[in-house]
Short mmCIF file of C-alpha atoms in Angstrom, two decimals:
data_model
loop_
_atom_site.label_atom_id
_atom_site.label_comp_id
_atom_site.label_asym_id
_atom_site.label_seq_id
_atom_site.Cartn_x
_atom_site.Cartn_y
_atom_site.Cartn_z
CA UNK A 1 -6.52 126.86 228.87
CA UNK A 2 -4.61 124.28 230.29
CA UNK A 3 -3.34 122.84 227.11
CA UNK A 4 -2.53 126.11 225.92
CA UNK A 5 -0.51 127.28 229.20
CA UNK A 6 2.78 127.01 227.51
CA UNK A 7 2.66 130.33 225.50
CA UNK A 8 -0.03 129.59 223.34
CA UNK A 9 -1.97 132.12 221.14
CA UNK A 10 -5.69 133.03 220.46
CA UNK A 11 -5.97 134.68 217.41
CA UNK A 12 -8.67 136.03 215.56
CA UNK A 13 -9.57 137.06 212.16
CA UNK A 14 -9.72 140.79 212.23
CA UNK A 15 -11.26 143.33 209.24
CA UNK A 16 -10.83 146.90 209.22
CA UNK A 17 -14.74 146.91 209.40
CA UNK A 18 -14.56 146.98 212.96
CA UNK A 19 -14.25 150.84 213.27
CA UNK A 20 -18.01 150.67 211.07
CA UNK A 21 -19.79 148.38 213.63
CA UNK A 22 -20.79 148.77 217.30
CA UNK A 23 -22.95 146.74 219.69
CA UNK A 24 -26.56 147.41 219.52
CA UNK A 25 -27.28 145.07 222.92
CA UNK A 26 -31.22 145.78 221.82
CA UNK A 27 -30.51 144.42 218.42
CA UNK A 28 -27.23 141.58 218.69
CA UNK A 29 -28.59 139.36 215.56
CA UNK A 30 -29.06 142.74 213.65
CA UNK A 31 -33.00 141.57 212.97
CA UNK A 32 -34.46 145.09 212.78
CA UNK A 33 -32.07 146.37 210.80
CA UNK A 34 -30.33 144.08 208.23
CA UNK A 35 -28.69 146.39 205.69
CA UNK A 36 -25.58 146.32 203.95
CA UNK A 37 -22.59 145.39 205.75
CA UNK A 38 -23.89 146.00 209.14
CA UNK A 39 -24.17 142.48 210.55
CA UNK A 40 -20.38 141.93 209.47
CA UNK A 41 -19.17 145.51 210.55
CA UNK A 42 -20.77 144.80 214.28
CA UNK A 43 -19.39 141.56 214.29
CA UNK A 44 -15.77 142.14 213.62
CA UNK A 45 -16.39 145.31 216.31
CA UNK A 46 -17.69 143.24 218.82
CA UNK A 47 -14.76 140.65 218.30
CA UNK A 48 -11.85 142.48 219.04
CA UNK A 49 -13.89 143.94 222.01
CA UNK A 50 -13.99 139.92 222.83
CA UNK A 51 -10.35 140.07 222.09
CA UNK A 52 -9.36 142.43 223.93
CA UNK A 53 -11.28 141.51 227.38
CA UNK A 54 -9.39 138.29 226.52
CA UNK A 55 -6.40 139.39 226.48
CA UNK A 56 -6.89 141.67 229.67
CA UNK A 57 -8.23 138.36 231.66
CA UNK A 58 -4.84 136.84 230.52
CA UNK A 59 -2.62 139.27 231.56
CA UNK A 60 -1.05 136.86 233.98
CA UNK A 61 -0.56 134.05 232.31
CA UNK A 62 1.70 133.08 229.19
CA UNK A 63 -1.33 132.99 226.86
CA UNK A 64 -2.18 136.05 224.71
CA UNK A 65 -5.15 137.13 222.29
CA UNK A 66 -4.61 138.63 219.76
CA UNK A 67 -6.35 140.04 216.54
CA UNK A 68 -5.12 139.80 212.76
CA UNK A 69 -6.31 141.34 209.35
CA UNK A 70 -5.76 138.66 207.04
CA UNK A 71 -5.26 141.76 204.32
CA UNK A 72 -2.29 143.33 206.17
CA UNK A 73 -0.81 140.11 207.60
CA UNK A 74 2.83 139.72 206.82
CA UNK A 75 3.08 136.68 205.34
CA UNK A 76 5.20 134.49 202.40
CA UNK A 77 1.99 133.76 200.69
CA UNK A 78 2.44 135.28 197.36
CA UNK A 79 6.30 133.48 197.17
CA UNK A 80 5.58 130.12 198.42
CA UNK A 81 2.88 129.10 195.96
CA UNK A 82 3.86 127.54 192.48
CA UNK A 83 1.46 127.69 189.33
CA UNK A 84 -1.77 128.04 188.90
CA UNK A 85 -2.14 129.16 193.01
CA UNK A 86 0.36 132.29 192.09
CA UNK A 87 -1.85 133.79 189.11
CA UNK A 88 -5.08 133.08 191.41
CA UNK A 89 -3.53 135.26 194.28
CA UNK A 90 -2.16 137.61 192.30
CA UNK A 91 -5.13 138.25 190.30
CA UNK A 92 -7.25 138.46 193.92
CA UNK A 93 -4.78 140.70 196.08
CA UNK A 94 -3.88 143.00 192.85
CA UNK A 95 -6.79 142.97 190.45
#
């Protein structure tokens, strides 16, 4: 934390999965009950709950925590790649 005192950020990779998840304390590595997304939904949930304590703890400091969905991200992605990059976002973000 020291070398982040300055007004530096924790950020974390967010999903919209979260709202699917929760935290089974009985069951944290999802072992009786590995089906469909439900390791990744109860991972993302328990992350921004991580993220969130985080950013409460920090409160009085110039650090924050935050969370980002990589999907809804503003970012120059699409515009700042050239060639073959642009048709392989495109085709992944748009079908």
């Amino acid at each position: 934390l020291e070398i982040m005192a300055d007004h530096g950020r924790i950020i974390f990779t967010g999903s919209t999965h979260h709202q699917y998840g929760n935290c089974d304390l009985d069951d944290l590595q999802s072992l009786t009950c590995h089906a469909n997304r439900r390791p990744y939904n109860n991972s993302k949930f328990m992350l921004l709950m991580f993220c969130m304590e985080l950013q409460r703890r920090l409160v009085d400091s110039t650090i924050i925590s935050v969370a980002a969905h990589p999907g809804f991200t503003a970012t120059n992605i699409l515009t700042s790649t050239k060639g073959k990059q642009i048709g392989f976002f495109k085709q992944k973000c748009f079908g």
